[in-house]
PDB file of C-alpha atoms in Angstrom:
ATOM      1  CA  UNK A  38      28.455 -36.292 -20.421  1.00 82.00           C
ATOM      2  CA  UNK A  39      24.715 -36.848 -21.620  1.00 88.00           C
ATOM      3  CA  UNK A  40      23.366 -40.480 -22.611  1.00 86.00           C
ATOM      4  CA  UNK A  41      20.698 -40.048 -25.534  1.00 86.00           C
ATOM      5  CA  UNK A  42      18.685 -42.718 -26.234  1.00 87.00           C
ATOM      6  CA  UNK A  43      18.660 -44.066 -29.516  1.00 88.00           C
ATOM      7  CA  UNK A  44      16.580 -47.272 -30.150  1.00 90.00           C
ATOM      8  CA  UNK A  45      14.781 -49.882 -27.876  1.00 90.00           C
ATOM      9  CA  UNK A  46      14.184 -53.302 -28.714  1.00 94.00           C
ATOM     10  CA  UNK A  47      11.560 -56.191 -27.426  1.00 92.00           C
ATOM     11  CA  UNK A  48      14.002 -59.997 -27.268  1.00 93.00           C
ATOM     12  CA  UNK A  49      12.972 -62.274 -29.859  1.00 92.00           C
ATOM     13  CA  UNK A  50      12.387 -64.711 -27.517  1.00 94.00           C
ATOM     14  CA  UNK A  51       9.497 -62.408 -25.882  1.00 92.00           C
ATOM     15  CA  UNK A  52       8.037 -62.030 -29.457  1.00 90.00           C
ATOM     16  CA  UNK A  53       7.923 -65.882 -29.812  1.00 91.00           C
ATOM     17  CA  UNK A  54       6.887 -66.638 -26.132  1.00 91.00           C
ATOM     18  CA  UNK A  55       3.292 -64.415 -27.023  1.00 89.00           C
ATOM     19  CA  UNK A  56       2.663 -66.516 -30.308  1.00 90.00           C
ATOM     20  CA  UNK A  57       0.248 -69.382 -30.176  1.00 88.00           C
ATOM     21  CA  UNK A  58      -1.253 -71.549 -32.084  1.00 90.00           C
ATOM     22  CA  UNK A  59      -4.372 -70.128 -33.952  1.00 91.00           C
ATOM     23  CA  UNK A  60      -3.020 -66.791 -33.380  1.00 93.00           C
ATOM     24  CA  UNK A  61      -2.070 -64.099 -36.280  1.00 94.00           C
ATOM     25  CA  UNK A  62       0.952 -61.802 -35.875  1.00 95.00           C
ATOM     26  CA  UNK A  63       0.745 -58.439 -37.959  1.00 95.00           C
ATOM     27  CA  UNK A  64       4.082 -57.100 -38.157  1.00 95.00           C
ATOM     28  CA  UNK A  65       4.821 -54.070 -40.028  1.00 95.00           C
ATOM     29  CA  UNK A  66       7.702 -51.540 -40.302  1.00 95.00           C
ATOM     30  CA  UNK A  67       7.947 -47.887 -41.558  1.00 93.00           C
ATOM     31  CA  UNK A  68       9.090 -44.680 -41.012  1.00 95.00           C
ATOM     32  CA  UNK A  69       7.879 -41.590 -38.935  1.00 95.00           C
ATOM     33  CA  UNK A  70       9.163 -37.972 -38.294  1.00 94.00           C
ATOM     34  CA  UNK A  71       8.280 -36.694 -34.467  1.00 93.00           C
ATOM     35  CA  UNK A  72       7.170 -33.364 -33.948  1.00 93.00           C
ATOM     36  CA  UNK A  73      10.680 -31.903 -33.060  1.00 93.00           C
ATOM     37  CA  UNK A  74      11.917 -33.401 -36.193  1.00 92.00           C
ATOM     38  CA  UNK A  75      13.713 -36.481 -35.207  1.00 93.00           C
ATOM     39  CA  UNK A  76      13.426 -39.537 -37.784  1.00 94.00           C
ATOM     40  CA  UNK A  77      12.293 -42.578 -36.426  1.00 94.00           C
ATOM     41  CA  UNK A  78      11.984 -46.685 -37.936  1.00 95.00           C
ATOM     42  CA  UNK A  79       8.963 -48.308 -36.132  1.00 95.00           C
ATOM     43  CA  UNK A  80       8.094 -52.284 -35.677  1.00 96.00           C
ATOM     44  CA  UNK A  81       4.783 -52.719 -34.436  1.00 96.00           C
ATOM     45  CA  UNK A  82       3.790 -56.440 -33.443  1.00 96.00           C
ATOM     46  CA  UNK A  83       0.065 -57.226 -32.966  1.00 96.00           C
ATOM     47  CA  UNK A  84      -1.328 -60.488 -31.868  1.00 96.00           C
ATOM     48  CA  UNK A  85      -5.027 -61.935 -33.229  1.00 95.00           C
ATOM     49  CA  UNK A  86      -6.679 -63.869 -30.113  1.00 94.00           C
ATOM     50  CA  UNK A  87      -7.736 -65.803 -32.965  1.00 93.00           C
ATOM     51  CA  UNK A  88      -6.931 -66.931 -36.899  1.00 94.00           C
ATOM     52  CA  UNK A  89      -7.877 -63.914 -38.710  1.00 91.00           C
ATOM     53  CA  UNK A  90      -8.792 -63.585 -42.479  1.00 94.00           C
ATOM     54  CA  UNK A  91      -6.377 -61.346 -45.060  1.00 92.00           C
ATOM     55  CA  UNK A  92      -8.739 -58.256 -45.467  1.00 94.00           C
ATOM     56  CA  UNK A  93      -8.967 -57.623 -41.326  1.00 94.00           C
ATOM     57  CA  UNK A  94      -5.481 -58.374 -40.714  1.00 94.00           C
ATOM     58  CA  UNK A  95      -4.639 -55.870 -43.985  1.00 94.00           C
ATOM     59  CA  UNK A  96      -7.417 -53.473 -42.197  1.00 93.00           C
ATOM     60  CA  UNK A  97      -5.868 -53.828 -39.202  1.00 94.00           C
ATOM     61  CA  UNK A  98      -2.147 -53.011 -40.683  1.00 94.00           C
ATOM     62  CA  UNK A  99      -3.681 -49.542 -42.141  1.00 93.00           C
ATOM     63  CA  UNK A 100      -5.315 -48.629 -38.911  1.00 94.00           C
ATOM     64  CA  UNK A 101      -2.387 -48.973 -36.875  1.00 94.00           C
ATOM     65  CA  UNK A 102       0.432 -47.328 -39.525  1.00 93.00           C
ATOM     66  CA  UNK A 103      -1.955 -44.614 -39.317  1.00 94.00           C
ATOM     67  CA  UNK A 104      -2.534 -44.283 -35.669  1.00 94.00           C
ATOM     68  CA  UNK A 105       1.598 -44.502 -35.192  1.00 94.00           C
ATOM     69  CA  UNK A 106       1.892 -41.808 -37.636  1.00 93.00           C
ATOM     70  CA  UNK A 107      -0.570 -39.656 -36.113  1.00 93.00           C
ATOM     71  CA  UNK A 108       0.638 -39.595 -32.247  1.00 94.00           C
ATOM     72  CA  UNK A 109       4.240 -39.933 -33.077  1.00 94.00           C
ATOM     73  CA  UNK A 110       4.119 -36.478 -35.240  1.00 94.00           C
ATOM     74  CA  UNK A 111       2.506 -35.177 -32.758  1.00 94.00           C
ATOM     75  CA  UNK A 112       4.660 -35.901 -29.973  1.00 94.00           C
ATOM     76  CA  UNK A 113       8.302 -35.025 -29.395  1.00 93.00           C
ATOM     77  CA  UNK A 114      10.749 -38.469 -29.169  1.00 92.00           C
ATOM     78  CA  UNK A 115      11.194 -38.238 -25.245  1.00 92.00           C
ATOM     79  CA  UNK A 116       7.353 -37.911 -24.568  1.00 93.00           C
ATOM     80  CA  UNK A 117       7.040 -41.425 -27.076  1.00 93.00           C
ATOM     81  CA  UNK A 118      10.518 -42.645 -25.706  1.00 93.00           C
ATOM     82  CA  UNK A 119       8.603 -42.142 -22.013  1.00 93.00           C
ATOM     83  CA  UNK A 120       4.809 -43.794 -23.432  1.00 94.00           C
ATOM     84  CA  UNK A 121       6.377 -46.780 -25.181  1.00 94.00           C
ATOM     85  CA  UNK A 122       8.858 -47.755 -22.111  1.00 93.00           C
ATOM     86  CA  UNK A 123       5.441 -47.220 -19.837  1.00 95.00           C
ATOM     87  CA  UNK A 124       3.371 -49.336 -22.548  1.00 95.00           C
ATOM     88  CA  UNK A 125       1.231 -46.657 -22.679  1.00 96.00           C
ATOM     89  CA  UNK A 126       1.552 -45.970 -26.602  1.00 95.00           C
ATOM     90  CA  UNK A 127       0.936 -49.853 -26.891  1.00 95.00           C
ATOM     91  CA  UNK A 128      -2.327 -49.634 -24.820  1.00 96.00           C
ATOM     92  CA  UNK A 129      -3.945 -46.951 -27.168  1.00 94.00           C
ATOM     93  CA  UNK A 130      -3.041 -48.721 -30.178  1.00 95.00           C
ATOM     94  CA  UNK A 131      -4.401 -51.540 -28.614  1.00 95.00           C
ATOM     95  CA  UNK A 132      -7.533 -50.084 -27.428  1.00 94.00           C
ATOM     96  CA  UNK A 133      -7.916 -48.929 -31.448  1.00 93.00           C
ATOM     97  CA  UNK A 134      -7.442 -51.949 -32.905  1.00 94.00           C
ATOM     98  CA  UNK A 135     -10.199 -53.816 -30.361  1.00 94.00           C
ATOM     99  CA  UNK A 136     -12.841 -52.557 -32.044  1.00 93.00           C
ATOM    100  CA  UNK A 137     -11.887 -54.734 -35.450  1.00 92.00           C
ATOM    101  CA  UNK A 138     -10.771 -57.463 -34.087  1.00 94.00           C
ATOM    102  CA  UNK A 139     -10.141 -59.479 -30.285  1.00 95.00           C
ATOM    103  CA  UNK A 140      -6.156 -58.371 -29.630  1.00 94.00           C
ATOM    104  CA  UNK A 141      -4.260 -60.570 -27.802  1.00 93.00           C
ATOM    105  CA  UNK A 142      -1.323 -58.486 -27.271  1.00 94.00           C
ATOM    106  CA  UNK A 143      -0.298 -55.432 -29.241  1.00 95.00           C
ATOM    107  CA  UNK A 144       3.936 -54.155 -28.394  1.00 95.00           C
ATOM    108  CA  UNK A 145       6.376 -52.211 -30.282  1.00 95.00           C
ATOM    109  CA  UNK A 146       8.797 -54.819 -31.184  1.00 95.00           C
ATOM    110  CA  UNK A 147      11.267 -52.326 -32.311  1.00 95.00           C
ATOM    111  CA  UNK A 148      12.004 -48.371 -32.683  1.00 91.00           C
ATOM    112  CA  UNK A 149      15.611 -46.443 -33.739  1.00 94.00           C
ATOM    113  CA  UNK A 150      16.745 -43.225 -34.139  1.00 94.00           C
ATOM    114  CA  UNK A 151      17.664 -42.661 -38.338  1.00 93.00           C
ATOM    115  CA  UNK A 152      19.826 -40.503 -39.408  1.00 91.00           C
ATOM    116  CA  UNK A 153      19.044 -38.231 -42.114  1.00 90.00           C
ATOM    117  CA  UNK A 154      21.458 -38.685 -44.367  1.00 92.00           C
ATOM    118  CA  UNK A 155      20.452 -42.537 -44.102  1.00 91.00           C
ATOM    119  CA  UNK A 156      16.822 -41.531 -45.207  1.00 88.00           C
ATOM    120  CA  UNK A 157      18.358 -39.626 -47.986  1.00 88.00           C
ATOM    121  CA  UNK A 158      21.601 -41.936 -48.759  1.00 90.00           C
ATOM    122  CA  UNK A 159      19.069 -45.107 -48.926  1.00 90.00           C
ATOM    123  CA  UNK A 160      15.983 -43.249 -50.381  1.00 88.00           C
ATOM    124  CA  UNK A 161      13.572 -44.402 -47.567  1.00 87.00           C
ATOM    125  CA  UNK A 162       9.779 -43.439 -47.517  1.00 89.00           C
ATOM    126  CA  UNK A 163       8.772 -41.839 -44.639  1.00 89.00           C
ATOM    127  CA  UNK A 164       5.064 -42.414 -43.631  1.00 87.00           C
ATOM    128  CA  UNK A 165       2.888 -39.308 -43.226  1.00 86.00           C
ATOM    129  CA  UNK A 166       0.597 -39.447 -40.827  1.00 86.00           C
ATOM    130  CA  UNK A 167      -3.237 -38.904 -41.795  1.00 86.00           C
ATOM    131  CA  UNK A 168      -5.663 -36.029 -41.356  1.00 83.00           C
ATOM    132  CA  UNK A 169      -7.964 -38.444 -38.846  1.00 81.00           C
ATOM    133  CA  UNK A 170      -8.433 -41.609 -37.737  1.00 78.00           C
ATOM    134  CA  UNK A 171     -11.654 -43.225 -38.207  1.00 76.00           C
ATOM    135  CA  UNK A 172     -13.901 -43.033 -35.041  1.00 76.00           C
ATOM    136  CA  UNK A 173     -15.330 -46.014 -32.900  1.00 69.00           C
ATOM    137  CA  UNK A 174     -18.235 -46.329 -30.295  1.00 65.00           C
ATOM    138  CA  UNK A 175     -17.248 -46.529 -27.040  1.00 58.00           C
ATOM    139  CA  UNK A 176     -20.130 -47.942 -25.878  1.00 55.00           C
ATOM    140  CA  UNK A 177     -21.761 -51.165 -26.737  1.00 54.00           C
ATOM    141  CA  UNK A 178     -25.224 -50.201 -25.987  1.00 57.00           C
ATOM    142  CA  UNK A 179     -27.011 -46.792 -27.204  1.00 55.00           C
ATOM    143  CA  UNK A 180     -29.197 -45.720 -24.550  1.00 56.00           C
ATOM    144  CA  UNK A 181     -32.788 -46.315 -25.304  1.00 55.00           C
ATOM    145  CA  UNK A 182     -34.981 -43.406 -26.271  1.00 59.00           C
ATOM    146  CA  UNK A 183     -37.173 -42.610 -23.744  1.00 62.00           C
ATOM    147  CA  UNK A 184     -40.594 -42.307 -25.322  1.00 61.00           C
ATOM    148  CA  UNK A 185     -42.818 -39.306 -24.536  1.00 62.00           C
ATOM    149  CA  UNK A 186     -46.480 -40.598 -23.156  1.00 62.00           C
ATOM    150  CA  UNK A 187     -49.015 -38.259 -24.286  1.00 64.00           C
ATOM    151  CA  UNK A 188     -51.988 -38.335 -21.611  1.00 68.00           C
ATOM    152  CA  UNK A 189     -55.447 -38.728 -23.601  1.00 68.00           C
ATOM    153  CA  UNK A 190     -58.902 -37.163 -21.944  1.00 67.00           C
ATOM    154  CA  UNK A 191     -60.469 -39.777 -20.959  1.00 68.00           C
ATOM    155  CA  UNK A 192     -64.405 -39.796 -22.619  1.00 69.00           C
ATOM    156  CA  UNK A 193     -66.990 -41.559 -20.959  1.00 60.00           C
TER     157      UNK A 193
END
């Protein structure tokens, strides 16, 4: 007898224990195919450190649907089962998403194995993940150019 995992779930009352006041949540939901075909619905939840405006919390909604898409077609479902049990799927999501806006806490409030005769039966869009992600500096500060001293004869 084999046990296969087939969903994991965060308790709503961990959800409402990281809201605060002057805090955004972003919640989204879609659907991704893994790389060894299996079809699964995604709930991200993100947490602002602060109130947010409607463009950078919309911003911030694209970014991370994308960055789902992209490492969860290219991963097979135990190696994102494995990263999102270790929070380390969270993390780089979270590390993404720091360079819009201060993240208070970023987890995966939900994820289930779909059929595919569900996707069909219901008609649901599955979310295709993007040719690249936009890239971020790493590093706050560039590195100053050193400047080349030229020596001059000196004329008397």
């Amino acid at each position: 007898v084999t046990t296969e995992l087939i969903g994991y779930k965060l308790l709503p009352a961990a959800a409402k224990k990281l809201m605060r006041r002057k805090r955004d949540k972003i919640e989204d939901s879609f659907i991704v195919v893994t790389k060894d075909g299996k079809i699964i619905r995604i709930k991200p939840l993100v947490i602002t450190r602060g109130s947010t405006t409607g463009s950078v919390m919309a911003t911030m909604r694209r970014l991370e649907r994308a960055y789902v898409a992209k490492v969860i077609s290219t991963s097979d479902f135990d190696a994102i089962v494995t990263d999102i049990v270790t929070k380390k799927f969270q993390h780089g999501l979270g590390m993404l998403l720091r360079h819009l806006y201060p993240i208070g806490a970023c987890e995966i409030r939900q994820f289930e194995l779909i059929a595919p005769e569900k996707v069909k039966e219901l008609g649901l869009k599955i979310t295709l993940p993007p040719e690249k992600l936009p890239e971020f500096k790493t590093s706050k500060k560039e590195e100053p150019k050193q400047e080349q001293k030229t020596e001059q004869p000196a004329t008397a």
